[in-house]
Tab-separated table of C-alpha atoms and ligand atoms in Angstrom:
chain	number	residue	atom	x	y	z
A	1	MET	CA	32.127	-90.409	12.919
A	2	ALA	CA	30.413	-93.500	11.759
A	3	LYS	CA	27.249	-92.338	13.442
A	4	ILE	CA	27.266	-89.180	11.343
A	5	ASP	CA	27.972	-91.165	8.275
A	6	LEU	CA	24.943	-93.348	8.755
A	7	LYS	CA	22.798	-90.301	9.292
A	8	THR	CA	24.215	-88.586	6.205
A	9	ILE	CA	23.618	-91.725	4.168
A	10	LYS	CA	20.064	-91.916	5.433
A	11	ASN	CA	19.347	-88.280	4.537
A	12	LYS	CA	21.086	-88.268	1.188
A	13	ALA	CA	19.761	-91.631	0.064
A	14	GLY	CA	16.268	-90.768	1.286
A	15	LYS	CA	16.218	-87.607	-0.783
A	16	GLU	CA	17.609	-89.318	-3.859
A	17	ILE	CA	15.059	-92.116	-3.654
A	18	LYS	CA	12.279	-89.597	-3.407
A	19	LYS	CA	13.595	-87.638	-6.398
A	20	SER	CA	13.977	-90.685	-8.674
A	21	GLN	CA	11.597	-90.667	-11.626
A	22	THR	CA	12.671	-93.788	-13.459
A	23	LEU	CA	13.753	-97.309	-12.515
A	24	LYS	CA	17.147	-96.544	-13.979
A	25	GLU	CA	17.658	-93.565	-11.670
A	26	LEU	CA	16.487	-95.651	-8.721
A	27	ASP	CA	18.897	-98.393	-9.626
A	28	ARG	CA	21.758	-95.876	-9.588
A	29	VAL	CA	20.762	-94.830	-6.054
A	30	PHE	CA	20.709	-98.470	-4.966
A	31	LYS	CA	24.179	-99.039	-6.366
A	32	ARG	CA	25.538	-95.879	-4.777
A	33	TYR	CA	24.595	-97.040	-1.230
A	34	LEU	CA	23.771	-100.723	-1.308
A	35	GLY	CA	25.783	-101.988	-4.266
A	36	LYS	CA	29.065	-103.856	-3.910
A	37	LYS	CA	30.981	-100.609	-3.794
A	38	GLY	CA	28.148	-98.717	-2.150
A	39	ASP	CA	28.698	-96.470	0.875
A	40	LEU	CA	26.588	-98.475	3.282
A	41	SER	CA	28.032	-101.756	2.074
A	42	TRP	CA	31.463	-100.357	2.805
A	43	ILE	CA	30.473	-99.528	6.361
A	44	LEU	CA	28.975	-102.977	6.881
A	45	ARG	CA	32.136	-104.577	5.605
A	46	SER	CA	34.331	-102.522	7.899
A	47	LEU	CA	32.371	-103.586	11.011
A	48	ASN	CA	34.590	-106.575	11.802
A	49	LYS	CA	37.562	-104.252	12.158
A	50	MET	CA	35.823	-102.391	14.996
A	51	PRO	CA	35.987	-103.118	18.713
A	52	LYS	CA	33.238	-105.466	19.883
A	53	THR	CA	30.910	-102.980	21.685
A	54	LYS	CA	31.104	-100.468	18.906
A	55	ARG	CA	30.612	-103.221	16.379
A	56	ILE	CA	27.370	-104.398	18.030
A	57	LYS	CA	25.983	-100.886	18.256
A	58	MET	CA	27.014	-99.820	14.765
A	59	GLY	CA	26.089	-103.131	13.236
A	60	LYS	CA	22.559	-102.864	14.497
A	61	LYS	CA	22.133	-99.323	13.226
A	62	ALA	CA	23.747	-100.040	9.862
A	63	ASN	CA	21.549	-103.083	9.289
A	64	GLN	CA	18.469	-101.126	10.233
A	65	LEU	CA	19.456	-98.482	7.709
A	66	LYS	CA	20.032	-101.141	5.097
A	67	GLU	CA	16.557	-102.530	5.645
A	68	PHE	CA	15.103	-99.058	5.661
A	69	LEU	CA	16.726	-98.140	2.332
A	70	GLU	CA	15.774	-101.450	0.728
A	71	GLU	CA	12.190	-100.946	1.707
A	72	ALA	CA	12.147	-97.342	0.514
A	73	ILE	CA	13.641	-98.372	-2.838
A	74	ALA	CA	11.163	-101.237	-3.253
A	75	LYS	CA	8.286	-98.929	-2.471
A	76	LYS	CA	9.483	-96.269	-4.922
A	77	SER	CA	10.087	-98.876	-7.574
A	78	GLY	CA	6.483	-100.015	-7.210
A	79	GLU	CA	5.267	-96.467	-7.621
A	80	ILE	CA	7.356	-95.881	-10.759
A	81	ARG	CA	6.174	-99.122	-12.323
A	82	LYS	CA	2.563	-98.289	-11.679
A	83	LYS	CA	2.962	-94.846	-13.224
A	84	THR	CA	4.746	-95.981	-16.429
A	85	LYS	CA	2.285	-98.818	-16.909
A	86	LYS	CA	-0.585	-96.382	-16.804
A	87	SER	CA	0.982	-93.973	-19.262
A	88	SER	CA	2.051	-96.694	-21.716
A	89	GLU	CA	-1.448	-98.115	-21.603
A	90	GLY	CA	-2.610	-94.646	-22.507
A	91	ARG	CA	-0.293	-94.533	-25.472
A	92	GLU	CA	-1.299	-97.935	-26.807
A	93	TRP	CA	-5.005	-97.530	-26.388
A	94	PHE	CA	-6.897	-97.711	-29.636
A	95	ASP	CA	-10.496	-97.594	-30.768
A	96	ILE	CA	-11.440	-100.968	-32.181
A	97	THR	CA	-14.543	-99.512	-33.788
A	98	ILE	CA	-12.510	-97.350	-36.227
A	99	PRO	CA	-12.663	-98.974	-39.708
A	100	GLY	CA	-9.295	-100.384	-40.851
A	101	LYS	CA	-7.122	-98.777	-43.476
A	102	LYS	CA	-7.798	-100.337	-46.860
A	103	PRO	CA	-4.593	-101.589	-48.464
A	104	VAL	CA	-3.964	-100.085	-51.885
A	105	SER	CA	-4.507	-102.739	-54.514
A	106	GLY	CA	-4.200	-102.694	-58.275
A	107	HIS	CA	-6.923	-103.488	-60.750
A	108	LEU	CA	-7.371	-104.531	-64.347
A	109	HIS	CA	-6.595	-102.169	-67.200
A	110	PRO	CA	-9.747	-100.535	-68.638
A	111	LEU	CA	-9.246	-102.383	-71.933
A	112	THR	CA	-8.957	-105.702	-70.111
A	113	GLN	CA	-12.126	-104.888	-68.216
A	114	ALA	CA	-13.909	-104.060	-71.473
A	115	LYS	CA	-12.618	-107.235	-73.091
A	116	LYS	CA	-13.888	-109.302	-70.167
A	117	LYS	CA	-17.266	-107.622	-70.366
A	118	ALA	CA	-17.526	-108.321	-74.119
A	119	GLU	CA	-16.549	-111.949	-73.559
A	120	GLU	CA	-19.123	-112.324	-70.825
A	121	ILE	CA	-21.922	-110.920	-72.998
A	122	PHE	CA	-21.103	-113.042	-76.027
A	123	GLN	CA	-20.601	-116.165	-73.944
A	124	SER	CA	-24.069	-115.719	-72.512
A	125	MET	CA	-25.339	-115.786	-76.119
A	126	GLY	CA	-23.600	-119.076	-76.822
A	127	PHE	CA	-20.342	-117.801	-78.323
A	128	SER	CA	-16.999	-119.410	-77.488
A	129	ILE	CA	-13.727	-117.521	-77.297
A	130	ALA	CA	-11.001	-118.262	-79.843
A	131	GLU	CA	-7.515	-116.912	-80.269
A	132	GLY	CA	-4.864	-116.732	-82.935
A	133	PRO	CA	-1.255	-115.587	-83.381
A	134	GLU	CA	-0.304	-111.908	-83.497
A	135	LEU	CA	2.629	-112.753	-85.747
A	136	GLU	CA	0.685	-113.999	-88.748
A	137	SER	CA	1.403	-115.221	-92.264
A	138	GLU	CA	0.484	-113.113	-95.222
A	139	TRP	CA	-1.655	-115.991	-96.404
A	140	TYR	CA	-3.968	-115.990	-93.390
A	141	ASN	CA	-4.030	-112.229	-93.025
A	142	PHE	CA	-4.761	-111.534	-96.718
A	143	ASP	CA	-4.877	-114.399	-99.262
A	144	ALA	CA	-7.201	-116.666	-97.330
A	145	LEU	CA	-9.491	-113.710	-96.812
A	146	ASN	CA	-9.869	-113.179	-100.523
A	147	PHE	CA	-7.585	-110.178	-100.861
A	148	PRO	CA	-6.301	-110.361	-104.473
A	149	SER	CA	-2.469	-110.512	-104.492
A	150	GLU	CA	-1.845	-107.061	-105.910
A	151	HIS	CA	-4.987	-105.520	-104.541
A	152	PRO	CA	-4.565	-102.067	-102.985
A	153	ALA	CA	-6.647	-103.264	-100.037
A	154	ARG	CA	-3.399	-104.788	-98.727
A	155	GLU	CA	-1.887	-101.323	-98.615
A	156	MET	CA	-5.137	-99.942	-97.232
A	157	GLN	CA	-4.412	-101.720	-93.995
A	158	ASP	CA	-0.966	-100.181	-93.459
A	159	THR	CA	0.704	-103.435	-92.678
A	160	LEU	CA	3.813	-103.945	-90.550
A	161	PHE	CA	5.742	-106.549	-92.539
A	162	ILE	CA	8.504	-108.622	-90.973
A	163	LYS	CA	11.978	-108.448	-92.553
A	164	GLN	CA	12.910	-111.858	-93.943
A	165	LYS	CA	15.756	-113.127	-96.115
A	166	ASN	CA	14.704	-113.450	-99.770
A	167	ARG	CA	11.206	-112.525	-98.729
A	168	GLU	CA	10.011	-111.973	-102.320
A	169	ARG	CA	10.715	-115.592	-103.142
A	170	LEU	CA	8.866	-117.026	-100.155
A	171	PRO	CA	5.303	-118.348	-100.564
A	172	SER	CA	2.661	-116.196	-98.854
A	173	THR	CA	2.213	-118.904	-96.214
A	174	ALA	CA	5.795	-118.221	-95.082
A	175	LYS	CA	5.809	-114.453	-95.392
A	176	LEU	CA	5.307	-112.936	-91.976
A	177	LEU	CA	3.601	-109.778	-90.755
A	178	MET	CA	1.957	-108.416	-87.641
A	179	ARG	CA	-1.716	-109.177	-88.121
A	180	THR	CA	-3.700	-106.129	-89.142
A	181	HIS	CA	-7.000	-107.594	-87.960
A	182	THR	CA	-8.394	-110.631	-86.153
A	183	SER	CA	-10.169	-111.918	-89.286
A	184	PRO	CA	-7.394	-114.451	-90.126
A	185	VAL	CA	-8.533	-116.417	-87.065
A	186	GLN	CA	-11.872	-116.991	-88.852
A	187	VAL	CA	-10.078	-119.220	-91.371
A	188	ARG	CA	-7.819	-120.814	-88.773
A	189	TYR	CA	-10.823	-121.698	-86.631
A	190	ILE	CA	-13.084	-123.043	-89.396
A	191	LYS	CA	-10.214	-125.234	-90.591
A	192	GLU	CA	-10.090	-126.907	-87.187
A	193	ASN	CA	-13.761	-126.892	-86.221
A	194	GLN	CA	-16.796	-128.166	-88.024
A	195	PRO	CA	-19.779	-125.741	-88.091
A	196	PRO	CA	-22.295	-124.844	-86.794
A	197	LEU	CA	-20.150	-122.457	-84.801
A	198	ARG	CA	-20.304	-119.210	-82.904
A	199	ILE	CA	-17.077	-117.582	-81.789
A	200	ILE	CA	-15.595	-114.282	-80.845
A	201	ILE	CA	-11.895	-113.576	-81.259
A	202	PRO	CA	-10.667	-110.801	-78.996
A	203	GLY	CA	-7.094	-109.800	-79.724
A	204	ARG	CA	-4.394	-107.315	-80.428
A	205	VAL	CA	-3.869	-106.022	-83.948
A	206	PHE	CA	-1.154	-103.847	-85.485
A	207	ARG	CA	-1.052	-101.148	-88.125
A	208	HIS	CA	1.704	-98.993	-89.538
A	209	GLU	CA	0.035	-95.793	-88.530
A	210	ALA	CA	0.928	-92.273	-87.458
A	211	THR	CA	-0.548	-92.000	-83.991
A	212	ASP	CA	-3.082	-89.363	-83.023
A	213	VAL	CA	-6.108	-89.130	-80.733
A	214	SER	CA	-7.929	-91.920	-82.548
A	215	HIS	CA	-5.081	-93.964	-84.086
A	216	GLU	CA	-2.535	-96.217	-82.461
A	217	ILE	CA	0.087	-98.556	-83.837
A	218	ASN	CA	-1.523	-101.375	-81.885
A	219	PHE	CA	-5.056	-101.725	-80.603
A	220	TYR	CA	-7.693	-104.356	-79.929
A	221	HIS	CA	-10.357	-105.980	-82.038
A	222	VAL	CA	-13.164	-108.294	-81.137
A	223	GLU	CA	-13.953	-110.411	-84.150
A	224	GLY	CA	-17.236	-112.300	-84.331
A	225	LEU	CA	-18.166	-115.261	-86.483
A	226	MET	CA	-21.345	-117.286	-86.679
A	227	VAL	CA	-21.713	-120.097	-89.204
A	228	ASP	CA	-24.718	-122.361	-89.698
A	229	LYS	CA	-27.069	-123.636	-92.413
A	230	LYS	CA	-29.274	-120.583	-92.407
A	231	ILE	CA	-27.780	-117.391	-91.079
A	232	SER	CA	-28.850	-113.973	-92.203
A	233	VAL	CA	-28.081	-110.317	-91.636
A	234	ALA	CA	-31.129	-110.264	-89.349
A	235	ASN	CA	-29.339	-112.649	-86.956
A	236	PHE	CA	-26.315	-110.399	-86.999
A	237	LYS	CA	-28.354	-107.319	-86.293
A	238	ALA	CA	-30.147	-108.894	-83.343
A	239	ILE	CA	-26.937	-110.143	-81.765
A	240	ILE	CA	-24.979	-106.947	-82.203
A	241	LYS	CA	-27.852	-104.856	-80.866
A	242	GLU	CA	-28.039	-107.013	-77.777
A	243	PHE	CA	-24.286	-106.807	-77.318
A	244	LEU	CA	-24.229	-103.013	-77.560
A	245	LYS	CA	-27.177	-102.643	-75.244
A	246	ARG	CA	-25.472	-104.698	-72.585
A	247	PHE	CA	-22.040	-103.211	-73.101
A	248	PHE	CA	-23.261	-99.611	-72.840
A	249	GLU	CA	-26.047	-100.483	-70.419
A	250	LYS	CA	-28.583	-98.574	-72.490
A	251	GLU	CA	-30.679	-99.064	-75.609
A	252	LEU	CA	-28.909	-97.816	-78.754
A	253	LYS	CA	-30.098	-97.568	-82.323
A	254	ILE	CA	-27.906	-99.053	-85.028
A	255	ARG	CA	-27.793	-98.684	-88.787
A	256	LEU	CA	-26.059	-100.626	-91.536
A	257	ARG	CA	-24.378	-98.862	-94.445
A	258	PRO	CA	-23.122	-100.665	-97.547
A	259	SER	CA	-19.336	-101.012	-97.535
A	260	TYR	CA	-16.556	-103.152	-98.902
A	261	PHE	CA	-14.376	-105.876	-97.449
A	262	PRO	CA	-12.826	-108.564	-99.651
A	263	PHE	CA	-13.866	-111.306	-97.203
A	264	THR	CA	-17.550	-110.481	-96.858
A	265	GLU	CA	-20.325	-110.121	-99.385
A	266	PRO	CA	-22.446	-108.133	-98.917
A	267	SER	CA	-20.362	-105.959	-96.586
A	268	PHE	CA	-21.484	-103.170	-94.368
A	269	GLU	CA	-20.305	-100.651	-91.885
A	270	ILE	CA	-22.232	-100.386	-88.625
A	271	ASP	CA	-23.024	-97.071	-87.034
A	272	PHE	CA	-24.763	-96.658	-83.737
A	273	SER	CA	-26.590	-93.699	-82.333
A	274	CYS	CA	-24.102	-91.647	-80.340
A	275	PRO	CA	-24.298	-92.797	-76.693
A	276	MET	CA	-23.180	-89.339	-75.514
A	277	CYS	CA	-26.013	-87.299	-76.996
A	278	ARG	CA	-28.384	-90.187	-77.829
A	279	GLY	CA	-28.360	-89.207	-81.488
A	280	LYS	CA	-28.998	-85.514	-81.061
A	281	GLY	CA	-25.549	-84.474	-82.292
A	282	CYS	CA	-22.523	-83.507	-80.197
A	283	SER	CA	-18.771	-82.959	-80.466
A	284	ILE	CA	-18.011	-86.670	-80.102
A	285	CYS	CA	-20.140	-87.669	-83.098
A	286	LYS	CA	-19.272	-84.440	-84.916
A	287	LYS	CA	-22.930	-83.404	-84.907
A	288	ARG	CA	-23.897	-86.443	-86.980
A	289	GLY	CA	-25.656	-88.281	-84.176
A	290	TRP	CA	-24.065	-91.502	-85.458
A	291	LEU	CA	-20.749	-93.191	-84.703
A	292	GLU	CA	-19.006	-95.724	-86.884
A	293	ILE	CA	-17.983	-98.718	-84.773
A	294	MET	CA	-17.456	-101.822	-86.851
A	295	GLY	CA	-17.147	-103.577	-90.154
A	296	ALA	CA	-19.236	-106.622	-90.889
A	297	GLY	CA	-20.812	-108.734	-93.579
A	298	MET	CA	-21.829	-112.174	-94.746
A	299	VAL	CA	-18.831	-114.500	-95.020
A	300	HIS	CA	-17.574	-114.561	-98.634
A	301	PRO	CA	-17.825	-117.972	-100.380
A	302	ASN	CA	-14.091	-117.863	-101.143
A	303	VAL	CA	-13.305	-117.612	-97.435
A	304	PHE	CA	-15.325	-120.778	-96.794
A	305	LYS	CA	-13.469	-122.472	-99.651
A	306	ASN	CA	-10.073	-121.408	-98.307
A	307	ALA	CA	-11.052	-122.801	-94.914
A	308	GLY	CA	-12.117	-126.107	-96.486
A	309	LEU	CA	-15.891	-125.705	-96.396
A	310	ASN	CA	-18.382	-125.988	-99.221
A	311	PRO	CA	-19.978	-122.524	-99.475
A	312	LYS	CA	-23.134	-124.094	-100.894
A	313	ASN	CA	-23.841	-125.734	-97.536
A	314	TRP	CA	-22.973	-122.940	-95.131
A	315	GLN	CA	-23.781	-119.346	-94.419
A	316	GLY	CA	-22.435	-116.985	-91.841
A	317	PHE	CA	-21.830	-113.496	-90.687
A	318	ALA	CA	-18.632	-111.930	-89.425
A	319	PHE	CA	-17.856	-108.646	-87.764
A	320	GLY	CA	-14.884	-106.811	-86.343
A	321	VAL	CA	-15.305	-104.187	-83.668
A	322	GLY	CA	-12.634	-101.929	-82.239
A	323	LEU	CA	-12.458	-102.539	-78.507
A	324	ASP	CA	-10.521	-99.335	-77.840
A	325	ARG	CA	-13.164	-97.321	-79.632
A	326	LEU	CA	-15.977	-98.946	-77.674
A	327	THR	CA	-14.185	-98.371	-74.385
A	328	MET	CA	-13.499	-94.742	-75.295
A	329	MET	CA	-17.208	-94.256	-75.967
A	330	LYS	CA	-18.248	-95.970	-72.798
A	331	TYR	CA	-15.995	-93.923	-70.517
A	332	LYS	CA	-15.822	-90.727	-72.600
A	333	ILE	CA	-12.082	-91.014	-73.183
A	334	SER	CA	-10.866	-88.515	-75.731
A	335	ASP	CA	-7.457	-89.951	-76.686
A	336	ILE	CA	-6.695	-93.595	-77.544
A	337	ARG	CA	-3.038	-93.091	-76.589
A	338	LEU	CA	-4.038	-92.822	-72.916
A	339	PHE	CA	-4.612	-96.599	-72.891
A	340	TYR	CA	-0.991	-97.296	-73.719
A	341	GLY	CA	0.782	-94.435	-71.934
A	342	GLY	CA	0.989	-96.174	-68.559
A	343	ASP	CA	0.005	-92.990	-66.730
A	344	LEU	CA	-1.411	-94.034	-63.362
A	345	ARG	CA	-3.375	-90.794	-63.025
A	346	PHE	CA	-5.441	-92.069	-65.953
A	347	LEU	CA	-5.512	-95.788	-65.139
A	348	ILE	CA	-6.447	-95.301	-61.497
A	349	GLN	CA	-9.829	-93.893	-62.512
A	350	PHE	CA	-11.254	-97.231	-63.697
B	1	LIG	N1	-11.342	-107.013	-90.311
B	1	LIG	C1	-12.072	-105.822	-90.644
B	1	LIG	C2	-11.235	-104.600	-90.275
B	1	LIG	O1	-10.159	-104.763	-89.799
B	1	LIG	C3	-13.395	-105.784	-89.939
B	1	LIG	C4	-14.340	-106.841	-90.397
B	1	LIG	C5	-14.385	-108.056	-89.737
B	1	LIG	C6	-15.151	-106.634	-91.460
B	1	LIG	C7	-15.262	-109.038	-90.144
B	1	LIG	C8	-16.019	-107.600	-91.900
B	1	LIG	C9	-16.062	-108.795	-91.214
B	1	LIG	O2	-11.634	-103.477	-90.453
């Protein structure tokens, strides 16, 4: 009986070992025959209940079978390990010569890029960068810049006034508004710094405006100011030409047209030859070949006075250029509102 049992165990276990594909399956086979409750273990344990002669005979055979099965399992286990190692190596293999995936990273807004570029160009020509508050007093925004108190020019700029208690009774130095241009910083700066001076004032400005493709309620200006003993329109022209050339990375013609600003005299409007069609006439410049880009002029004597300088001793030019406009020209952007819409499909292109 026991003899048959050993044979059966040998056959069954042998087949099962052979069939095993994984270490887990093999472990189950081991437990079934050689584990604590395994069939062969049971036989080995029951040996001491047998008569001596039978015990010696059976014991020998059972132990041989045990050794045999242990060896077979060890051998199979080695084979399985070898196989899985090979296939997992296959799965993990990778080509180290393939270029890595570039992580997606953000970048600066096109207006910030343009502002940086403008700063870089002017700095290389000896200009420093100044700043002023966006919430400004009516005095700095208008009075100090020689706007007469009831002058329609104040309305011309579509100002966003701040609601204040008893506003009418406040002095203009206490009346608040969102600055309509960066020109108030001219006065603020001259008050604090003795000329000669060369500055640009990049910054955000605000106007009470109905928005459309070329108008926004807030946009950016780059103000320029140069003050010295002898400064002329010729200096202005040379500097602005150089700036435009470097900003647009091509030579552009400019022209000055007489204009009016209360804080400059004489005043002019600057046009440049359309960078799209190089002055030939296209839809961007409305077939004129020229584009209006900035206001400028020689600093008005009253502005010097309001800033505490004697206008007899100093001369200077000032200009204010729309950064949005310049950037739109540079990248052929047709709608100013795209800058402020936060649409990544637009922003991602710069
Ligand atoms: N501040 C003017 C504007 O907002 C531009 C300007 C600046 C004109 C400096 C003359 C001198 O349009």
